[in-house]
Amino acid sequence: MNDILQRWCEDKIANSKSLDLAKMEIVRGLDGLIQTWSELRSITRTELLRQVERFFQVREQEVLTTIPRSLQNIDPVDEPLNADSFWYTYKKNLVEKKWPEDEIYKLGISCRKIAATLNSAASEETDLQDPPLRGLAIGHVQSGKTASMAGVISLAFDYNYDLVIVLSGTIESLRKQTQVRLSSDLRGASSRTLVVCDRLNRKPICLPQNIFSGKNCVLNVCLKNSTRLRQTKRWLEWVIESKYEPRILIIDDEADQGGINTQADRNEVTTVAKLIREIVHIHPVKTSYLAYTATPYANLLNEAPDADNGRSLYPRHAIFVLEPGKGYFGAKEIFGMSSDSFGEESEDGLNIIRYVLPDEVKQIQNIQKSLLSDDLPESLKYAIIWFLCSVAVRRYRGHGPQPTTMLIHTSHRTIHHTNLAESIQEYLQSLNSSNHSVEKIKKVWDSEMELAPDLISELPEFEKLDFSFLLNKTMGDRSPSDFHSGIHFCIDNGNQSRENRLNYPDETWRGDFSPAFIVIGGNTLARGLTLEGLVSTFFLRVSKTSDTLMQMGRWFGYRRGYDDLPRIWMTPATVSIFQFISRVDQELREQIKTSVQDPSQMAPVILHNPDIIQITPKNKRSAASNDISYGISAPQTIYLAKDPAILRKNIELTTSFENLLRESYSKNVNPDKPCVIYRGVPVNMISEYITNFVFWQNQRAFQNPQKLAEWLVDSHNKFSWNDWNVVFVNPDSGEDSGLEGFSFTWRVSNRSAVYDNDKMQSYIYIKSLRGPGDILLDLDIPDDLTVKNTAQGRREYLTSKDIKQPLLLLYMINKSSSTRKSISMDDLLAKPEQDRTNKRVNLSEPEHIIALSLFWPGGKELSTNYIQIDLDGFVQPESDADINDAEDEDS
């Protein structure tokens, strides 16, 4: 790089707030620099721009955070540096919106790599098999997929795509919202003229000789219904017949909705799905199709690549995983994750979930059906008051004119919304007229301070908050543009005649306070719509499928500046479902991110447990196959019996088992490892132990011990496993169990129980058994290797070493366990019932508890817990199951 240019770049960086701003200043001032320094005049401007780009590529690596592996082996397209380019203009807009520098960089890398894939496929020299290119970008609910779409579109126009068609959902208001947003993001570039066509038809604005002349590029946002799609198809056919050959990018927004083939007969195709694939294939060599969705299960399970004579929209060529930005509240962050398919790991979510009890659900149902003029349940009153607290906090912080919102989503029926709204209005009016309203609010405030002490430092003192807005106008007492300081009460359920539908202020509103909205709604709030400043959610909707339930999560997203305020009220059962869905989502993303194989050769594997919830409707996963092969599995007992007779029987069985082991196999005791190991144990001894062990009946992986034992023997021969290692986990910090009959002093492990009032009498749920690194105890791993320190490192080590050594881990759980996170049952019962669910409690059992975990290096899963698309005829699929280790509570 030229020395003068390098010094100038470094000086600009040193005096700029971000790399992106520095780059913009450098590009803008380049001509002036050339005039100032004569030795630069011998170098072409294009070459100087290349040197600037290479310089910033090196510097940007210093702020690089997480880039998905699925994108790391793709060379991104060069970043357009001309100030009149669409990409440059788009990035400038992001900077003006105060996007963090590293977030803009990550978005840029992702968009440029996606654009590289699209660009290579639509070029004259493409060697793409089975055009058009069909890809899938997996985002997160309310995580900014539109930002990625806008970035990809801007690069497409810069790299000479002529037409971008965005297929945008099935709701016209959301289509318009998308069109306005994209048009705004792309306006300002002058390298080409952007033509936005509301509809593609034969009106003058859409005549090909008009829009495909000169430097025009065309954007169309099309509703996914048969009328609009037929119109678009006819127009495209007309364009091609008119001897125009535009390069076309089709982006399918919310691709799991509208375009999925739901016909039971695989030889038939639903109308909308058929029209979309016909549009995609009108000019296949010059067309690329990119689907966007946060819930991709239907896209991955609906059809195989060869369906409909190869015209299927299955993402055979590329799948991208989009990373959310910093501060994103997603399913994993909010709810945590359930244990994986065999109870391998669980994670706790944020302390923002509050529970709605069964009797309160019945109260809501009675109100909705007008069976009783029932008082609102306490949890809903609490949620409303917390909303009022949040409004006061945001106004104290000066968050105007940004809105603050509460969502109440309990039913899809409009009459239910009306009836519930009346009861809520009555309650608000009672607060309005009560002399004790501030006392009631203070009580909720104090309760939250106790429930969430980790957030106290972020909140002002209660006495500094102003609740006078309670005495102001409320409900729908306003015109569409009249945003007052009271509470705006809205019902948004698709009933267009209602005057009090949700209507936020636009950017022209200049209020100096945060306007407050309480929104009751149904299906119109279930997908696509952003609820601004959402701080309180009361959610009782149920769904049979996880993709539908996830899309209802309007609480997902960014809460910059008020991330200490969001709270969610729902039933414990719904929380458990979201925790499972979070696990499904996380496993799928990790699998795709780490895969290096083409999606048509390696179909993603999706965790599935229909006893909890269906992944996606059955008619959207018609190509799914349940009989799959995968790498590593490690089930563990996280549900433990309480019956003293069962506990004693398992202790006696394990004592006899260890006696047999010590008679025939050498005992290995390593002072550096908290365990006793027996190596080379034949599979028949393991299977006999498993057969006789008494498991809690509802433990998924161990529901049929006899069948599991038989399968272990069969798999031993089929997959050429070595003999087993048996490890008795013996934590250094544990107390002596005091049990006789073992050849060593077996110390107990501490595990606390998760409280569940209805079920704790019959079994104990400990959430996780294995501690970090337990699954590696029988392996000789050099001390200098860091693989033992993280779950990801352990997983990668086990999968990369082609280990053939199965393992049985045995634990003695302390009957009086107490841990850092648990409290006594008496202390827990002193709390209100709604504050007890899912809390950790100490154990108090009559006997110590034997628990176990298995590890096998490969084979077929005993019960159907995963599904994937059937690629028979394409490839015999293989995959690896994740190994995630749970937190050890013995420390």
Short mmCIF file of N, CA and C in Angstrom, two decimals, residues 716-815:
data_model
loop_
_atom_site.label_atom_id
_atom_site.label_comp_id
_atom_site.label_asym_id
_atom_site.label_seq_id
_atom_site.Cartn_x
_atom_site.Cartn_y
_atom_site.Cartn_z
N HIS A 716 -23.22 -52.59 19.13
CA HIS A 716 -21.82 -52.92 19.41
C HIS A 716 -21.22 -53.69 18.23
N ASN A 717 -21.98 -54.62 17.70
CA ASN A 717 -21.49 -55.41 16.56
C ASN A 717 -21.60 -54.63 15.25
N LYS A 718 -22.69 -53.95 15.09
CA LYS A 718 -22.96 -53.25 13.82
C LYS A 718 -21.98 -52.13 13.56
N PHE A 719 -21.61 -51.40 14.62
CA PHE A 719 -20.76 -50.22 14.44
C PHE A 719 -19.33 -50.44 14.94
N SER A 720 -19.01 -51.69 15.26
CA SER A 720 -17.63 -52.05 15.67
C SER A 720 -17.13 -51.21 16.82
N TRP A 721 -17.98 -51.07 17.83
CA TRP A 721 -17.56 -50.36 19.03
C TRP A 721 -16.52 -51.17 19.79
N ASN A 722 -15.67 -50.50 20.56
CA ASN A 722 -14.79 -51.17 21.50
C ASN A 722 -15.62 -51.62 22.71
N ASP A 723 -14.98 -52.37 23.62
CA ASP A 723 -15.64 -52.67 24.88
C ASP A 723 -15.82 -51.38 25.68
N TRP A 724 -16.67 -51.45 26.68
CA TRP A 724 -17.09 -50.26 27.41
C TRP A 724 -16.10 -49.88 28.51
N ASN A 725 -16.07 -48.60 28.82
CA ASN A 725 -15.46 -48.11 30.04
C ASN A 725 -16.58 -47.76 31.01
N VAL A 726 -16.38 -48.09 32.28
CA VAL A 726 -17.35 -47.77 33.33
C VAL A 726 -16.68 -46.82 34.31
N VAL A 727 -17.27 -45.65 34.52
CA VAL A 727 -16.70 -44.62 35.38
C VAL A 727 -17.64 -44.34 36.54
N PHE A 728 -17.14 -44.51 37.75
CA PHE A 728 -17.86 -44.12 38.96
C PHE A 728 -17.40 -42.70 39.31
N VAL A 729 -18.26 -41.74 39.11
CA VAL A 729 -17.90 -40.33 39.36
C VAL A 729 -17.78 -40.13 40.87
N ASN A 730 -16.65 -39.57 41.29
CA ASN A 730 -16.32 -39.50 42.70
C ASN A 730 -15.77 -38.11 43.04
N PRO A 731 -16.63 -37.09 43.13
CA PRO A 731 -16.15 -35.71 43.25
C PRO A 731 -15.31 -35.49 44.50
N ASP A 732 -14.23 -34.75 44.33
CA ASP A 732 -13.33 -34.48 45.44
C ASP A 732 -14.03 -33.76 46.58
N SER A 733 -15.00 -32.91 46.23
CA SER A 733 -15.66 -32.10 47.25
C SER A 733 -16.83 -32.82 47.91
N GLY A 734 -17.14 -34.02 47.44
CA GLY A 734 -18.30 -34.73 47.96
C GLY A 734 -18.05 -35.39 49.30
N GLU A 735 -19.13 -35.57 50.05
CA GLU A 735 -19.05 -36.29 51.33
C GLU A 735 -19.08 -37.79 51.07
N ASP A 736 -18.54 -38.54 52.01
CA ASP A 736 -18.60 -40.00 51.95
C ASP A 736 -20.06 -40.44 52.00
N SER A 737 -20.45 -41.28 51.04
CA SER A 737 -21.84 -41.74 51.02
C SER A 737 -22.17 -42.64 52.21
N GLY A 738 -21.14 -43.24 52.79
CA GLY A 738 -21.35 -44.13 53.92
C GLY A 738 -21.88 -45.50 53.54
N LEU A 739 -22.00 -45.77 52.25
CA LEU A 739 -22.52 -47.06 51.80
C LEU A 739 -21.40 -48.09 51.79
N GLU A 740 -21.72 -49.27 52.29
CA GLU A 740 -20.75 -50.36 52.33
C GLU A 740 -20.93 -51.26 51.12
N GLY A 741 -19.90 -52.08 50.85
CA GLY A 741 -19.99 -53.05 49.76
C GLY A 741 -19.22 -52.66 48.54
N PHE A 742 -18.78 -51.42 48.46
CA PHE A 742 -17.98 -50.99 47.32
C PHE A 742 -16.50 -51.12 47.68
N SER A 743 -15.66 -51.27 46.67
CA SER A 743 -14.23 -51.45 46.90
C SER A 743 -13.50 -50.12 47.07
N PHE A 744 -14.25 -49.04 47.08
CA PHE A 744 -13.66 -47.72 47.25
C PHE A 744 -14.67 -46.86 48.02
N THR A 745 -14.21 -45.75 48.51
CA THR A 745 -15.11 -44.80 49.19
C THR A 745 -15.81 -43.96 48.13
N TRP A 746 -17.09 -44.20 47.95
CA TRP A 746 -17.84 -43.47 46.91
C TRP A 746 -18.45 -42.22 47.52
N ARG A 747 -17.98 -41.08 47.03
CA ARG A 747 -18.47 -39.80 47.53
C ARG A 747 -19.68 -39.33 46.73
N VAL A 748 -20.56 -38.61 47.39
CA VAL A 748 -21.82 -38.21 46.76
C VAL A 748 -21.65 -36.96 45.90
N SER A 749 -22.51 -36.83 44.91
CA SER A 749 -22.62 -35.63 44.08
C SER A 749 -23.87 -34.87 44.49
N ASN A 750 -23.81 -33.56 44.46
CA ASN A 750 -24.95 -32.73 44.83
C ASN A 750 -25.71 -32.26 43.59
N ARG A 751 -27.00 -32.51 43.57
CA ARG A 751 -27.87 -32.03 42.49
C ARG A 751 -29.17 -31.55 43.13
N SER A 752 -29.62 -30.36 42.80
CA SER A 752 -30.88 -29.85 43.34
C SER A 752 -32.04 -30.20 42.41
N ALA A 753 -33.25 -30.10 42.92
CA ALA A 753 -34.45 -30.42 42.16
C ALA A 753 -35.11 -29.15 41.68
N VAL A 754 -35.83 -29.26 40.56
CA VAL A 754 -36.64 -28.15 40.05
C VAL A 754 -38.04 -28.30 40.62
N TYR A 755 -38.53 -27.27 41.27
CA TYR A 755 -39.82 -27.35 41.97
C TYR A 755 -40.97 -27.47 40.99
N ASP A 756 -41.85 -28.41 41.25
CA ASP A 756 -43.12 -28.55 40.53
C ASP A 756 -44.11 -29.15 41.51
N ASN A 757 -45.01 -28.34 41.98
CA ASN A 757 -45.90 -28.73 43.07
C ASN A 757 -46.73 -29.96 42.74
N ASP A 758 -47.14 -30.08 41.44
CA ASP A 758 -48.04 -31.17 41.07
C ASP A 758 -47.34 -32.52 40.94
N LYS A 759 -46.02 -32.50 40.76
CA LYS A 759 -45.34 -33.74 40.40
C LYS A 759 -44.23 -34.16 41.35
N MET A 760 -43.85 -33.28 42.27
CA MET A 760 -42.68 -33.57 43.09
C MET A 760 -42.89 -34.72 44.06
N GLN A 761 -44.14 -35.14 44.24
CA GLN A 761 -44.39 -36.25 45.15
C GLN A 761 -43.94 -37.58 44.56
N SER A 762 -43.84 -37.67 43.22
CA SER A 762 -43.55 -38.96 42.61
C SER A 762 -42.14 -39.06 42.02
N TYR A 763 -41.55 -37.95 41.63
CA TYR A 763 -40.19 -38.03 41.07
C TYR A 763 -39.47 -36.70 41.27
N ILE A 764 -38.17 -36.73 41.00
CA ILE A 764 -37.32 -35.55 41.11
C ILE A 764 -36.81 -35.20 39.72
N TYR A 765 -36.92 -33.95 39.36
CA TYR A 765 -36.37 -33.48 38.08
C TYR A 765 -35.16 -32.60 38.39
N ILE A 766 -33.96 -33.04 37.98
CA ILE A 766 -32.74 -32.31 38.33
C ILE A 766 -32.20 -31.47 37.17
N LYS A 767 -32.82 -31.56 36.01
CA LYS A 767 -32.49 -30.74 34.84
C LYS A 767 -31.19 -31.17 34.17
N SER A 768 -30.14 -31.47 34.93
CA SER A 768 -28.90 -31.94 34.33
C SER A 768 -28.15 -32.79 35.35
N LEU A 769 -27.46 -33.80 34.84
CA LEU A 769 -26.72 -34.72 35.70
C LEU A 769 -25.22 -34.53 35.53
N ARG A 770 -24.74 -34.67 34.32
CA ARG A 770 -23.29 -34.62 34.08
C ARG A 770 -22.74 -33.23 34.36
N GLY A 771 -21.54 -33.20 34.92
CA GLY A 771 -20.82 -31.95 35.08
C GLY A 771 -19.91 -31.72 33.89
N PRO A 772 -19.39 -30.50 33.74
CA PRO A 772 -18.47 -30.21 32.64
C PRO A 772 -17.28 -31.16 32.64
N GLY A 773 -17.03 -31.77 31.53
CA GLY A 773 -15.87 -32.65 31.41
C GLY A 773 -16.08 -34.07 31.86
N ASP A 774 -17.22 -34.39 32.49
CA ASP A 774 -17.45 -35.76 32.95
C ASP A 774 -17.36 -36.76 31.81
N ILE A 775 -17.83 -36.36 30.64
CA ILE A 775 -17.89 -37.28 29.51
C ILE A 775 -16.50 -37.59 28.96
N LEU A 776 -15.48 -36.85 29.43
CA LEU A 776 -14.10 -37.07 29.00
C LEU A 776 -13.25 -37.75 30.06
N LEU A 777 -13.86 -38.15 31.18
CA LEU A 777 -13.08 -38.66 32.31
C LEU A 777 -12.26 -39.90 31.97
N ASP A 778 -12.72 -40.74 31.06
CA ASP A 778 -12.00 -41.98 30.75
C ASP A 778 -10.98 -41.80 29.65
N LEU A 779 -10.86 -40.59 29.11
CA LEU A 779 -9.93 -40.34 28.00
C LEU A 779 -8.67 -39.66 28.52
N ASP A 780 -7.57 -39.99 27.90
CA ASP A 780 -6.29 -39.37 28.26
C ASP A 780 -6.08 -38.16 27.35
N ILE A 781 -6.40 -36.99 27.88
CA ILE A 781 -6.29 -35.75 27.11
C ILE A 781 -5.17 -34.93 27.71
N PRO A 782 -4.22 -34.48 26.90
CA PRO A 782 -3.12 -33.65 27.43
C PRO A 782 -3.64 -32.44 28.19
N ASP A 783 -2.96 -32.11 29.26
CA ASP A 783 -3.40 -31.00 30.11
C ASP A 783 -3.39 -29.66 29.38
N ASP A 784 -2.51 -29.55 28.34
CA ASP A 784 -2.41 -28.26 27.67
C ASP A 784 -3.53 -28.03 26.66
N LEU A 785 -4.34 -29.05 26.41
CA LEU A 785 -5.46 -28.86 25.50
C LEU A 785 -6.59 -28.15 26.23
N THR A 786 -7.19 -27.18 25.55
CA THR A 786 -8.28 -26.41 26.16
C THR A 786 -9.64 -26.97 25.84
N VAL A 787 -9.69 -28.11 25.17
CA VAL A 787 -10.99 -28.65 24.74
C VAL A 787 -11.88 -28.97 25.94
N LYS A 788 -11.26 -29.24 27.09
CA LYS A 788 -12.05 -29.63 28.25
C LYS A 788 -12.79 -28.45 28.86
N ASN A 789 -12.43 -27.24 28.47
CA ASN A 789 -12.94 -26.06 29.17
C ASN A 789 -14.29 -25.57 28.68
N THR A 790 -14.69 -25.97 27.49
CA THR A 790 -15.97 -25.51 26.95
C THR A 790 -16.75 -26.68 26.38
N ALA A 791 -18.08 -26.53 26.36
CA ALA A 791 -18.93 -27.57 25.78
C ALA A 791 -18.61 -27.74 24.30
N GLN A 792 -18.38 -26.61 23.61
CA GLN A 792 -18.07 -26.67 22.18
C GLN A 792 -16.76 -27.42 21.95
N GLY A 793 -15.77 -27.14 22.78
CA GLY A 793 -14.49 -27.82 22.64
C GLY A 793 -14.59 -29.31 22.88
N ARG A 794 -15.36 -29.70 23.90
CA ARG A 794 -15.54 -31.13 24.17
C ARG A 794 -16.25 -31.82 23.03
N ARG A 795 -17.28 -31.14 22.50
CA ARG A 795 -18.04 -31.72 21.40
C ARG A 795 -17.16 -31.93 20.17
N GLU A 796 -16.37 -30.89 19.84
CA GLU A 796 -15.51 -30.98 18.67
C GLU A 796 -14.44 -32.05 18.85
N TYR A 797 -13.94 -32.20 20.06
CA TYR A 797 -12.92 -33.23 20.32
C TYR A 797 -13.51 -34.63 20.10
N LEU A 798 -14.69 -34.84 20.66
CA LEU A 798 -15.30 -36.16 20.55
C LEU A 798 -15.67 -36.50 19.11
N THR A 799 -16.10 -35.50 18.34
CA THR A 799 -16.51 -35.78 16.97
C THR A 799 -15.32 -35.90 16.03
N SER A 800 -14.21 -35.24 16.36
CA SER A 800 -13.07 -35.23 15.44
C SER A 800 -12.15 -36.42 15.61
N LYS A 801 -12.22 -37.10 16.76
CA LYS A 801 -11.26 -38.17 17.05
C LYS A 801 -11.76 -39.55 16.64
N ASP A 802 -12.95 -39.62 16.07
CA ASP A 802 -13.51 -40.91 15.65
C ASP A 802 -13.43 -41.94 16.78
N ILE A 803 -13.90 -41.54 17.95
CA ILE A 803 -13.81 -42.36 19.15
C ILE A 803 -14.79 -43.53 19.05
N LYS A 804 -14.31 -44.73 19.33
CA LYS A 804 -15.14 -45.93 19.28
C LYS A 804 -15.42 -46.49 20.67
N GLN A 805 -15.12 -45.69 21.68
CA GLN A 805 -15.19 -46.17 23.06
C GLN A 805 -16.49 -45.75 23.72
N PRO A 806 -17.46 -46.67 23.92
CA PRO A 806 -18.67 -46.32 24.66
C PRO A 806 -18.37 -46.21 26.15
N LEU A 807 -19.26 -45.51 26.86
CA LEU A 807 -18.99 -45.16 28.25
C LEU A 807 -20.26 -45.24 29.08
N LEU A 808 -20.13 -45.78 30.31
CA LEU A 808 -21.18 -45.73 31.30
C LEU A 808 -20.67 -44.92 32.48
N LEU A 809 -21.37 -43.82 32.78
CA LEU A 809 -21.04 -42.98 33.93
C LEU A 809 -22.05 -43.25 35.04
N LEU A 810 -21.56 -43.45 36.27
CA LEU A 810 -22.43 -43.72 37.42
C LEU A 810 -22.21 -42.66 38.50
N TYR A 811 -23.32 -42.16 39.06
CA TYR A 811 -23.28 -41.12 40.08
C TYR A 811 -24.05 -41.57 41.31
N MET A 812 -23.56 -41.13 42.48
CA MET A 812 -24.30 -41.30 43.72
C MET A 812 -24.78 -39.89 44.13
N ILE A 813 -26.09 -39.64 43.97
CA ILE A 813 -26.64 -38.32 44.27
C ILE A 813 -26.95 -38.23 45.77
N ASN A 814 -26.48 -37.18 46.39
CA ASN A 814 -26.68 -36.95 47.81
C ASN A 814 -28.17 -36.81 48.13
N LYS A 815 -28.67 -37.61 49.06
CA LYS A 815 -30.09 -37.55 49.42
C LYS A 815 -30.47 -36.23 50.08
#
